mmCIF file of C-alpha atoms in Angstrom:
data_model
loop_
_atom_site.group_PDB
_atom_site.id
_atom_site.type_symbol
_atom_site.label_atom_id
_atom_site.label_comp_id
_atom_site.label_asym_id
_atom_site.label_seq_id
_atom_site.Cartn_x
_atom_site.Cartn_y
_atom_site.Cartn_z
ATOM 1 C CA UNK A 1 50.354 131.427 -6.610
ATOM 2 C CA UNK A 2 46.519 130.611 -5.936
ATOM 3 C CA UNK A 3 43.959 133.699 -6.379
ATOM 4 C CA UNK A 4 41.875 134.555 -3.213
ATOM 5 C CA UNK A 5 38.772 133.262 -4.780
ATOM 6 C CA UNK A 6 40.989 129.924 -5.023
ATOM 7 C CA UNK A 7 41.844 130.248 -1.520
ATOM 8 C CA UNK A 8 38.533 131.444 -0.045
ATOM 9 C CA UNK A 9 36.960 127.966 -2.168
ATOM 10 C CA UNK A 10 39.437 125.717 -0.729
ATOM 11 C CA UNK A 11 38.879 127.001 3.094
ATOM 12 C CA UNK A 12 35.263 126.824 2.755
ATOM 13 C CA UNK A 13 35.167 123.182 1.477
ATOM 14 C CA UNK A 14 37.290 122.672 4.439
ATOM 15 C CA UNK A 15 35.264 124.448 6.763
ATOM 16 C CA UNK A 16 31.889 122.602 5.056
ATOM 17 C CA UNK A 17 33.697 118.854 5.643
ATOM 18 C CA UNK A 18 34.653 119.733 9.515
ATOM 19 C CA UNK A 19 31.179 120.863 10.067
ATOM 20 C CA UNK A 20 29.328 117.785 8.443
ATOM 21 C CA UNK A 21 32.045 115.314 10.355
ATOM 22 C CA UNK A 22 31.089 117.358 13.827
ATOM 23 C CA UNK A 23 27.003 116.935 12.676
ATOM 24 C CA UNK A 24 28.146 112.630 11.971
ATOM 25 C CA UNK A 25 30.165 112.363 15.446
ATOM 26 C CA UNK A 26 27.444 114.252 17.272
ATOM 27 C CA UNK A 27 24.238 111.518 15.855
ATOM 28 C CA UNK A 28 26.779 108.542 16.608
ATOM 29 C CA UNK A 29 27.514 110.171 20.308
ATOM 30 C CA UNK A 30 23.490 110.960 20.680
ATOM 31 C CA UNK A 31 22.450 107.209 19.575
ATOM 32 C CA UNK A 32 25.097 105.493 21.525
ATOM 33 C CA UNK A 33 24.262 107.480 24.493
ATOM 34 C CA UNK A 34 20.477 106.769 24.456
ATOM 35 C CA UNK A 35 20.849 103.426 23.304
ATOM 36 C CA UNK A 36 23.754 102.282 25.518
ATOM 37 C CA UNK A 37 25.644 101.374 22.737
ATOM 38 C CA UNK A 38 26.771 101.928 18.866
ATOM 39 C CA UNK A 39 26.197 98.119 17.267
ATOM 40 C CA UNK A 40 23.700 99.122 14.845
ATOM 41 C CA UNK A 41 25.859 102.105 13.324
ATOM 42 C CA UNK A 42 29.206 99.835 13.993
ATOM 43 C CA UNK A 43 26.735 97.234 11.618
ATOM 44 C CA UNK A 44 25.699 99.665 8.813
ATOM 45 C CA UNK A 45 29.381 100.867 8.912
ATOM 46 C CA UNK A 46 30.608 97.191 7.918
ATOM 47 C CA UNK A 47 27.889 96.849 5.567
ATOM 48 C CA UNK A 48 28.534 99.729 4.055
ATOM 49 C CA UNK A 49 32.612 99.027 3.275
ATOM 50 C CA UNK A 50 32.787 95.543 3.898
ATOM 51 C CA UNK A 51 30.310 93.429 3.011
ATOM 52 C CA UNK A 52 27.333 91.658 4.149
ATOM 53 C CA UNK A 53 26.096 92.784 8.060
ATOM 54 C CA UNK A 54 24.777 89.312 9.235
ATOM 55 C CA UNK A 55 26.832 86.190 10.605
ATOM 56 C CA UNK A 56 27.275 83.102 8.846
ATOM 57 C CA UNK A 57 26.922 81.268 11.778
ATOM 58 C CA UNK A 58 23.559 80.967 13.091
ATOM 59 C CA UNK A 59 24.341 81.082 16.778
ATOM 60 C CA UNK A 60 26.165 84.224 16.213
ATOM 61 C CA UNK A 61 23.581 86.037 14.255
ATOM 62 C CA UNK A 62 21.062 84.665 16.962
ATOM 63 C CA UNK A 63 23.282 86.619 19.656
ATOM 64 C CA UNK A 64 23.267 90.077 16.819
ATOM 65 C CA UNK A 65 19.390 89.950 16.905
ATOM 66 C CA UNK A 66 18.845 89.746 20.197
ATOM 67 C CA UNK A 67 21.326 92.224 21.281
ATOM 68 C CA UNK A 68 19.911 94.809 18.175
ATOM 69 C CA UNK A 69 16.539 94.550 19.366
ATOM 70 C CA UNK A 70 18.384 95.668 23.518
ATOM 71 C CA UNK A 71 19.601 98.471 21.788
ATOM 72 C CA UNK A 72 16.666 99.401 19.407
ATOM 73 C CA UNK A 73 14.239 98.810 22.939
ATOM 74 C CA UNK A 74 16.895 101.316 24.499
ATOM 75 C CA UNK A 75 17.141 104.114 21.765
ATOM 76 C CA UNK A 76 13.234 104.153 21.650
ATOM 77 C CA UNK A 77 12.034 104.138 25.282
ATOM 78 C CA UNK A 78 15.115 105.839 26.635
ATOM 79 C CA UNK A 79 16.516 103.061 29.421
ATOM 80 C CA UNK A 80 19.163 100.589 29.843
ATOM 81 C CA UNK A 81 18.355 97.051 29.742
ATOM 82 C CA UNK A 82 20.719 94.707 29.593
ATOM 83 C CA UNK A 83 19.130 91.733 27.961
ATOM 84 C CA UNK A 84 15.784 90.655 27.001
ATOM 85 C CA UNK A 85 15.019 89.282 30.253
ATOM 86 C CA UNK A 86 15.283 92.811 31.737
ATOM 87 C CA UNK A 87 13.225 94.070 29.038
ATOM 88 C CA UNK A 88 10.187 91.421 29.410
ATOM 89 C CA UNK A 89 10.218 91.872 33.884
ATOM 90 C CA UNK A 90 9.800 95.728 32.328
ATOM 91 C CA UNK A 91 6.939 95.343 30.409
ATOM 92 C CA UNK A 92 5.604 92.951 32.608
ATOM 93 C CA UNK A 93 6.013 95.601 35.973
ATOM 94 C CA UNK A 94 4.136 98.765 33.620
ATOM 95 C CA UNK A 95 1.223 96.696 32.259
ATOM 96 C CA UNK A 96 0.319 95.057 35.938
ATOM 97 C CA UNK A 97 0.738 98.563 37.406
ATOM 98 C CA UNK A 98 -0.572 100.225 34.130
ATOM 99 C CA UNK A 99 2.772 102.476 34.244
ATOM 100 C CA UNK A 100 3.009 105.440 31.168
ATOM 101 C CA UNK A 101 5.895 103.583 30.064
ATOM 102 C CA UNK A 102 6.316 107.695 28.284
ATOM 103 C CA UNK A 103 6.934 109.212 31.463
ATOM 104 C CA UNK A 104 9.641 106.030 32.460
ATOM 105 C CA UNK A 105 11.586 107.466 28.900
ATOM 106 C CA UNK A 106 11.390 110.995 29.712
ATOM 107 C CA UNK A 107 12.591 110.503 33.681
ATOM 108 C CA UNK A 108 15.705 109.480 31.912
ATOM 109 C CA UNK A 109 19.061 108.943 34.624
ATOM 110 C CA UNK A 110 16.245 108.119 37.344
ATOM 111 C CA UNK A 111 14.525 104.538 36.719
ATOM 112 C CA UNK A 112 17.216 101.825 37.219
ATOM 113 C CA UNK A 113 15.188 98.872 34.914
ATOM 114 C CA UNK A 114 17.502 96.216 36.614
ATOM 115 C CA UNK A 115 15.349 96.603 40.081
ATOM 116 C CA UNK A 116 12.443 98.507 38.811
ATOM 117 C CA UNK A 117 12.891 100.763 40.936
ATOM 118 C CA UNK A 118 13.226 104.730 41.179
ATOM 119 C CA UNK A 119 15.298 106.961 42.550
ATOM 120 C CA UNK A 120 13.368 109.697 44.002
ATOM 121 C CA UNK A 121 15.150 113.205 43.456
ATOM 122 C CA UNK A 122 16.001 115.832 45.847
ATOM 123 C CA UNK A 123 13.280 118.802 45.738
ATOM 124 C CA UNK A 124 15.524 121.257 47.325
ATOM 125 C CA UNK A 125 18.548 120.571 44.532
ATOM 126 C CA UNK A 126 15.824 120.662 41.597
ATOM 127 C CA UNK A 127 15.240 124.042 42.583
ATOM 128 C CA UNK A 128 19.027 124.860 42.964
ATOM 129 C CA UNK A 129 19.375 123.887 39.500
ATOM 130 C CA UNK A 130 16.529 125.769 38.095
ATOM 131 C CA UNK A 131 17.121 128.741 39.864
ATOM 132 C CA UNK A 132 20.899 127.686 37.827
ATOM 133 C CA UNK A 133 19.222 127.403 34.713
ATOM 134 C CA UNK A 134 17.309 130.639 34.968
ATOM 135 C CA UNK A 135 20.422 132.405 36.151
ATOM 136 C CA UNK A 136 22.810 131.278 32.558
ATOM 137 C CA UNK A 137 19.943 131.975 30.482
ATOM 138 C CA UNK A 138 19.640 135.367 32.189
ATOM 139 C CA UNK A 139 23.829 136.027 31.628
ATOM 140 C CA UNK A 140 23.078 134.496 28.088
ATOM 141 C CA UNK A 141 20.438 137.153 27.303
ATOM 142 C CA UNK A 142 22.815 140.318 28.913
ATOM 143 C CA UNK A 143 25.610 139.316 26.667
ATOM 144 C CA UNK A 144 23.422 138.683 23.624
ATOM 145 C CA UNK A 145 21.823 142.564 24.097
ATOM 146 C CA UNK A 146 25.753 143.996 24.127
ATOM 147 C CA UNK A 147 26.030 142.125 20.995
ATOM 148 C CA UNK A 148 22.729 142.924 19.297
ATOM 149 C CA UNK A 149 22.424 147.071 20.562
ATOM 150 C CA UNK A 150 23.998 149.496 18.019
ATOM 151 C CA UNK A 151 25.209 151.821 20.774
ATOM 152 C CA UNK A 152 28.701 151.292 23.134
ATOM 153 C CA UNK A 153 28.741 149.998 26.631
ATOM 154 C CA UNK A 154 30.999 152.249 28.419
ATOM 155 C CA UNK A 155 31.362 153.717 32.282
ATOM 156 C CA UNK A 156 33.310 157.060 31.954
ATOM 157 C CA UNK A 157 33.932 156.928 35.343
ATOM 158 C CA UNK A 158 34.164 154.281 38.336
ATOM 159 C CA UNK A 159 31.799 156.307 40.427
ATOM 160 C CA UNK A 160 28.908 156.650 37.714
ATOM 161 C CA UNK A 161 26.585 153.951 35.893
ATOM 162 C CA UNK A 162 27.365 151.818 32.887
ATOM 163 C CA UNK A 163 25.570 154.091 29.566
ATOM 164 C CA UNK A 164 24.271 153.183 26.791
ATOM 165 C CA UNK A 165 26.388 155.608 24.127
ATOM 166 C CA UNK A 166 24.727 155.902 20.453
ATOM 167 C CA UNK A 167 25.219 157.743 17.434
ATOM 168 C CA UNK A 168 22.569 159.836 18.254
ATOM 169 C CA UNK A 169 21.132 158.749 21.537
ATOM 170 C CA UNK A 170 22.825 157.993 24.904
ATOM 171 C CA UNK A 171 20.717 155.831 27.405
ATOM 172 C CA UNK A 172 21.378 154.153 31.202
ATOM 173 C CA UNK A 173 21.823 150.174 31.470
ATOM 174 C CA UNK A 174 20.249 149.838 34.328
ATOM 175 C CA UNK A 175 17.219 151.263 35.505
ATOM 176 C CA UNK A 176 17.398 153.792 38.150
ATOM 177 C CA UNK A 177 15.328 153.272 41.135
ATOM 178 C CA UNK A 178 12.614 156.706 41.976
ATOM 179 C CA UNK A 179 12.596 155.608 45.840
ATOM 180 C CA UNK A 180 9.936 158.971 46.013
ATOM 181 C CA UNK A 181 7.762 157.027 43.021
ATOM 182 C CA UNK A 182 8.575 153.759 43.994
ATOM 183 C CA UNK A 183 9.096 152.734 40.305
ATOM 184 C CA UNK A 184 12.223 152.235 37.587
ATOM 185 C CA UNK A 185 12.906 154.844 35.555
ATOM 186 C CA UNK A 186 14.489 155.027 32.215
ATOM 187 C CA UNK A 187 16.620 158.451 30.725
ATOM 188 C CA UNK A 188 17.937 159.577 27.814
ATOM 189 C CA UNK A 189 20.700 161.839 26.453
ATOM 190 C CA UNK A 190 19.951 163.191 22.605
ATOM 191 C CA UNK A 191 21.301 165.344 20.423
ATOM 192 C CA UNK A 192 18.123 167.680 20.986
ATOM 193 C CA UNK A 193 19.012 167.947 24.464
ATOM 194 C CA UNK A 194 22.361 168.909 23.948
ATOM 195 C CA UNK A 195 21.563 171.632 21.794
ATOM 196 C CA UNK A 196 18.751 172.918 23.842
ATOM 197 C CA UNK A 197 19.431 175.947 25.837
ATOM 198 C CA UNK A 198 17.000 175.279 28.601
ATOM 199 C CA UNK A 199 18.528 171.789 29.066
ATOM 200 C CA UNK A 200 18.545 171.561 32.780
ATOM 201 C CA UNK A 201 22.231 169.681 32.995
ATOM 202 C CA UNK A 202 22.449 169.726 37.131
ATOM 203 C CA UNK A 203 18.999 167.822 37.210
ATOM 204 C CA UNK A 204 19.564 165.629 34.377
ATOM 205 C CA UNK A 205 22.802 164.721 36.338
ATOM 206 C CA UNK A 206 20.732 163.923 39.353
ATOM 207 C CA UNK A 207 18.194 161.564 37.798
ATOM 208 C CA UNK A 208 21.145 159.789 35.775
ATOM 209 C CA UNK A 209 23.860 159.929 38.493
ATOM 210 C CA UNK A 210 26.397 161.244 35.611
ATOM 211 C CA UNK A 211 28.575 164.345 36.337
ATOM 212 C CA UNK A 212 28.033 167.547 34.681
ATOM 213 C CA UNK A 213 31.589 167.416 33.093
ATOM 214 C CA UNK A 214 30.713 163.875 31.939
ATOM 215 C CA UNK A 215 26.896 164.982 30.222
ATOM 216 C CA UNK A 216 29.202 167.832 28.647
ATOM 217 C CA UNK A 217 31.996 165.364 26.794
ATOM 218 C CA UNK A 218 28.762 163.175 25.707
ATOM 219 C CA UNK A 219 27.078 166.133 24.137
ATOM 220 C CA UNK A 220 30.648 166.987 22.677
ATOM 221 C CA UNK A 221 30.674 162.994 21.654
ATOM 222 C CA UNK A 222 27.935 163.750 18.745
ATOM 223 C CA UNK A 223 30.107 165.823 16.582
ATOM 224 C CA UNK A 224 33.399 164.877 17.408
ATOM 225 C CA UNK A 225 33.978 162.903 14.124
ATOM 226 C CA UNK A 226 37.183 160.654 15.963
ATOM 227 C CA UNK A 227 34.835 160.100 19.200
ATOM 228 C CA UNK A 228 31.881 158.518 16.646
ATOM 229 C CA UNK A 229 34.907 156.762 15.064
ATOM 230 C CA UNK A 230 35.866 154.787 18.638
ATOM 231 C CA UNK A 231 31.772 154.833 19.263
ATOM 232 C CA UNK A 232 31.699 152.610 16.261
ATOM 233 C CA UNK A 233 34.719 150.614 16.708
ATOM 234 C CA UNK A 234 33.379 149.695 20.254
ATOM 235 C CA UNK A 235 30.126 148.384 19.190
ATOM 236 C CA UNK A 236 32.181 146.551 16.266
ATOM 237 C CA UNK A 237 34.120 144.768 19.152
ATOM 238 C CA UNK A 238 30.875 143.995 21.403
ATOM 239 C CA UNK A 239 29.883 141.688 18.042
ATOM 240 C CA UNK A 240 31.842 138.937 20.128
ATOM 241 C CA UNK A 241 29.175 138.617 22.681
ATOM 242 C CA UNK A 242 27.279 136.724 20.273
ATOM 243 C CA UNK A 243 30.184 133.534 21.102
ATOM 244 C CA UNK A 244 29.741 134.162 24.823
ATOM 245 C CA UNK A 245 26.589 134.583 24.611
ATOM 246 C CA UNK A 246 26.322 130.777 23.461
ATOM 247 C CA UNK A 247 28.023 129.806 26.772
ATOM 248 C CA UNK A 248 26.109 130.505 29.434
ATOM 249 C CA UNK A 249 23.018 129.787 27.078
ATOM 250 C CA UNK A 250 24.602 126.076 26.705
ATOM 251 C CA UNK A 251 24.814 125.732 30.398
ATOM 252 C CA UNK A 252 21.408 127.601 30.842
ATOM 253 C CA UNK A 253 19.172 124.260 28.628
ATOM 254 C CA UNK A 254 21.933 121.688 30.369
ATOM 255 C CA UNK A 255 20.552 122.890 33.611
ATOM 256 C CA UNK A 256 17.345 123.173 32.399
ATOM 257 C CA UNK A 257 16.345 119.719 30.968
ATOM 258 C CA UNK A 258 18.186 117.800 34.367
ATOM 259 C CA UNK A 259 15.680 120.296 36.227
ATOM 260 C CA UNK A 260 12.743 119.076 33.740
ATOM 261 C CA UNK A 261 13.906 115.313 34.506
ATOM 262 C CA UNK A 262 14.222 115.594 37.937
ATOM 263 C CA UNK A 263 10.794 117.119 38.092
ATOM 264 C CA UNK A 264 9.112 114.350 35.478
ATOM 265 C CA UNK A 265 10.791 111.727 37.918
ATOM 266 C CA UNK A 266 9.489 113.475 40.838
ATOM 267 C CA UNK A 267 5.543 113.078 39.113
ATOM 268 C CA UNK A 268 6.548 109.391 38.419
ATOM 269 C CA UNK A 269 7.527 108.766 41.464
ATOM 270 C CA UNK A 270 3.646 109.796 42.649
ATOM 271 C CA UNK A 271 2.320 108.001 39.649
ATOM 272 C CA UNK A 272 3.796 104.910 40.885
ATOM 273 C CA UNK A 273 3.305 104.546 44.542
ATOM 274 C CA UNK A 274 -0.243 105.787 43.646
ATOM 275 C CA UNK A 275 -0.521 102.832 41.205
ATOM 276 C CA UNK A 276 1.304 100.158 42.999
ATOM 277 C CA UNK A 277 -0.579 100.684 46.358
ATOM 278 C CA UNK A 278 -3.745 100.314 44.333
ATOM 279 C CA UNK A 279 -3.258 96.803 42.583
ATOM 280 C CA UNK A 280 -1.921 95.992 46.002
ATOM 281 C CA UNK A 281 -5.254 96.544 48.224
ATOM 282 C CA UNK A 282 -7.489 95.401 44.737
ATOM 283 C CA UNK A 283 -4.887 91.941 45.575
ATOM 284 C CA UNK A 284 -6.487 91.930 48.781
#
């Protein structure tokens, strides 16, 4: 029968050897993504196991070359060419019209190098999808604060607010609005206030909109030893936020770099029919 220290080795190897095969699948996906295709790692792949990576046969290791340095033009400047001819009409196009070939690689998606042309993105959908972005990061952040606060989200009843409910400190979630002051306002329930005579409980219930039977089983909540007990166990639970917080953060940078795209294809779009209308009229 194997120990737990045998057990808790084994797992972990496992665990190490799934995580470094996700890290390897992820560079392959990354590289044959930007650079249209996976030849080169295919290549070091064969070389590695197999043998020697070039072609006997001159024609075909002609063919290898050319399409290596396709994909090598592709990984580093971010676009799709399909040959060399492609590549040299490309070149040719940014010197004339002194194009930052930089901001062609960053407008990834939006300069077709085929036609040299670009496709011009929608300002009114950029801003849908930033407002998009902004709005996942924003759920991202909410669910990482359950998961980072030592106190327990909880609503005692449907008609009050969501608390804040520490070990020694109970707090609102949201911000009440003063409509006299005009401002937010913040409130707190501690220990001190519980045990202070002159606690005023039917104001305290109107600036937190908590009933006075509700402020009473908080106060009681501080030395009831089985009510800290489910306190604790609640903010043990609220630990899985951190994993949902990831979610809406991974959606909230998606969103976020198409916006950034979409807006450094929007500047190259100015850049160029700026440039191209000059070295036309200077051609005149």
């Amino acid at each position: 029968m194997e120990s737990v220290a045998a057990l808790i080795v084994k797992y972990d190897t496992i665990i190490n050897s799934v995580f470094w095969l996700l890290i390897l699948l992820f560079i392959f996906s990354y590289i044959s993504l930007r650079a249209g295709s996976g030849y080169s790692i295919v290549n070091r792949l064969w070389y590695f196991f197999l043998g020697n990576p070039s072609f006997t046969d001159k024609k075909l290791n002609a063919f290898w070359t050319d399409r290596n340095d396709i994909e090598h033009f592709n990984m580093l400047f971010n676009v799709k060419s399909n040959d060399k001819i492609e590549i040299k009409k490309f070149i040719t196009w940014a010197t004339i019209n002194k194009i930052d070939i930089t901001k062609v690689s960053r407008a990834k998606g939006w300069f077709n190098i085929s036609t040299l042309e670009l496709l011009v993105p929608r300002k009114k959908t950029t801003f849908f999808i930033f407002i998009c972005s902004f709005f996942f990061i924003y759920l991202s952040l909410v669910a990482l604060t359950i998961a980072i606060k030592p106190a327990a989200l909880i609503r005692v009843d449907n008609n009050e607010p969501w608390i804040w409910v520490g070990k020694n400190q109970i707090t609102n979630y949201f911000p009440n609005i003063s409509l006299k002051k005009l401002q937010w306002e913040n409130w707190s329930l501690s220990t001190e206030d519980c045990n202070n005579n002159k606690f005023d409980r039917n104001n305290f219930s109107t600036k937190s909109r908590l009933k006075i039977k509700t402020i009473d089983m908080l106060c009681n909540s501080y030395s009831s030893v089985e009510d800290q007990k489910s306190i604790l166990a609640v903010i043990k639970k609220q630990n899985a936020f951190y994993f949902i917080s990831a979610i809406p953060f991974i959606y909230g940078i998606y969103f976020f770099i198409l916006c950034l795209r979409r807006v450094l294809a929007l500047e190259l779009s100015f850049e160029i029919r700026r440039k191209t209308t000059s070295v036309q009229m200077n051609k005149k």
